[in-house]
Amino acid sequence: RKQHLAKGAVLAALDLSLPSWTAQRSVSSVTIPPPACMLLPLEVPNRYLFGPGPSNVPPRVLAAGGRPIIGHLHHEMYEIMNDIKKGIQYAFQTNNHMTLAMSGSGHAAMECAVFNVVEPGESVLVSVNGVWGERVAEIAERMGAKVHTLVKAPGGYFTNEEIEKALAKHKPVLFFLTHGESSAGLAHPIDGIGDLCRKYDCLLLVDSVASLGAAPLLMDQQKIDILYTGSQKALNAPPGTAPISFNDRACHKMFNRKTKPVSYLFDMTHLSNYWGNDGKPARDYHHTGPVSGFLALRESLAILAEKGLENSWRHHKEVAEYLWKGLEDLGLKLFIKDKDLRLPSVTTITIPDGYEWKELLAYMIKHHQLEMTGGLGPSIGMVIRVGLMGYNCSTSNADKALAALSDALKHCPKRKA
Ligand code: PMP
């Protein structure tokens, strides 16, 4: 509050100086004055980011992002990009050569996957059990695909039999599944789905934005054709870069298409050259990649490699179980009943009876500087989401989250019976 008052006072002082500025205007071609807010220092609060992402970034990754900018086409940058590719191959457990990081958030990877392997008029099957399937269905529809959906309420999952029936019926070129459904807190089973997609000559596209590094996923062994993730969840890099990998089946489809992909920026013929994946001697200018974002991503992938994937999976599971027990001890109900289907990175709590979820969240931000979030898309009004990912994943942070929730439950009014 004090900070706000001080800010108000500075703004008032700046406004007072306006007449002298107006006096100079007659000799200036500039008609819009510098905005008063821009003459104040940047203010960023320190918060516990215990929602579904972005999560807090460790000092080591922040420092990597703060290193000097180098040219995006300098040979040192190519080396860093090569390291990133290797880091992604490890994190995804894949030998795919066509592995890279998108210049953009998770949505960039989603669009890149769909735009490159699907041509207008082709059939796409999307499983929708939360917001991410909805998004991919819309992305595919916008580019002119024939979209079919398999739908469940948030928290639901699809059996292999249901998937096989839909593959046989719609004969899609692409099947989309979210591994870590962060809007519902569900970790979808993957085993056997890759084999089904091969049986029906379809590519399997998996979203692991919320699960990579937190829950077991093995791209090659599970026969996932295209896999993507985000930088800002268990990887703990700043938002804005998105690892993605295509196997040979996916490359065959996307490099033998009749039409050009609708996006120039996300066209894999260009991106594969930019990342040195197309075997050509020269890497040409396509776009200017987010250099600082790539430096930070490299560091976050290095941390995962040092820790080891299996350790990371185990650690997330242990902390999640500690959190789940603590939530139940507070009398709260977990939205996903089956423990084996719960996403270890993002836990969903059924909104406790009588409470306004927005008031609980606002209380925790105000009194604990701690972010949790509500639902997203179809899960809005159903859940509160707690994310403890990567750097944030510790029992001491789980205790902080539990203390904040317990305090909010004590102090927020219960409105309904
Ligand atoms: N998929 C999942 C499962 C996600 O949790 C998110 C982000 N919350 C996205 C995709 C989209 O990622 P971004 O916000 O980085 O575009």
Short mmCIF file of N, CA and C in Angstrom, two decimals, residues 12 19 26 33 72 78 94 100 114 179 181 188 205 209 224 246 372 408 412:
data_model
loop_
_atom_site.label_atom_id
_atom_site.label_comp_id
_atom_site.label_asym_id
_atom_site.label_seq_id
_atom_site.Cartn_x
_atom_site.Cartn_y
_atom_site.Cartn_z
N ALA A 12 1.85 12.11 -9.53
CA ALA A 12 1.29 13.46 -9.37
C ALA A 12 2.37 14.49 -9.69
N PRO A 19 2.99 21.25 -17.59
CA PRO A 19 2.95 22.52 -18.32
C PRO A 19 4.29 22.88 -18.98
N SER A 26 5.70 23.19 -28.86
CA SER A 26 5.60 23.95 -30.11
C SER A 26 6.82 23.70 -31.01
N PRO A 33 3.24 12.55 -25.30
CA PRO A 33 4.31 12.67 -24.30
C PRO A 33 4.80 11.31 -23.83
N HIS A 72 22.27 -14.44 -33.13
CA HIS A 72 21.56 -15.73 -33.21
C HIS A 72 22.16 -16.63 -34.28
N TYR A 78 25.15 -21.48 -32.28
CA TYR A 78 24.84 -22.81 -32.86
C TYR A 78 25.22 -23.91 -31.88
N THR A 94 14.52 -39.53 -26.47
CA THR A 94 14.39 -39.79 -27.90
C THR A 94 15.73 -39.63 -28.60
N LEU A 100 14.17 -29.70 -31.57
CA LEU A 100 14.54 -28.29 -31.51
C LEU A 100 13.68 -27.58 -30.46
N VAL A 114 0.69 -29.14 -35.50
CA VAL A 114 -0.52 -29.32 -36.32
C VAL A 114 -0.30 -28.74 -37.73
N HIS A 179 -0.77 -35.42 -22.23
CA HIS A 179 -0.24 -36.31 -21.18
C HIS A 179 -0.55 -35.72 -19.80
N GLU A 181 -2.77 -33.19 -18.23
CA GLU A 181 -3.88 -32.26 -18.43
C GLU A 181 -3.91 -31.30 -17.25
N HIS A 188 -2.47 -38.65 -18.11
CA HIS A 188 -3.14 -39.65 -18.96
C HIS A 188 -2.23 -40.84 -19.23
N LEU A 205 0.42 -37.33 -31.54
CA LEU A 205 0.94 -36.05 -31.04
C LEU A 205 0.60 -35.94 -29.56
N VAL A 209 3.46 -30.35 -21.85
CA VAL A 209 3.84 -29.05 -21.31
C VAL A 209 3.86 -29.10 -19.77
N ILE A 224 5.75 -42.28 -29.47
CA ILE A 224 5.11 -40.97 -29.67
C ILE A 224 5.77 -40.36 -30.90
N PHE A 246 10.16 -34.41 -33.56
CA PHE A 246 9.41 -35.18 -34.57
C PHE A 246 10.22 -36.42 -34.90
N MET A 372 -1.93 -19.56 -6.26
CA MET A 372 -2.56 -20.80 -6.77
C MET A 372 -3.56 -20.29 -7.80
N ALA A 408 -6.41 -19.23 4.52
CA ALA A 408 -7.47 -18.69 3.66
C ALA A 408 -8.82 -19.31 4.04
N CYS A 412 -11.58 -16.57 4.98
CA CYS A 412 -12.53 -16.19 3.91
C CYS A 412 -13.94 -16.60 4.35
#
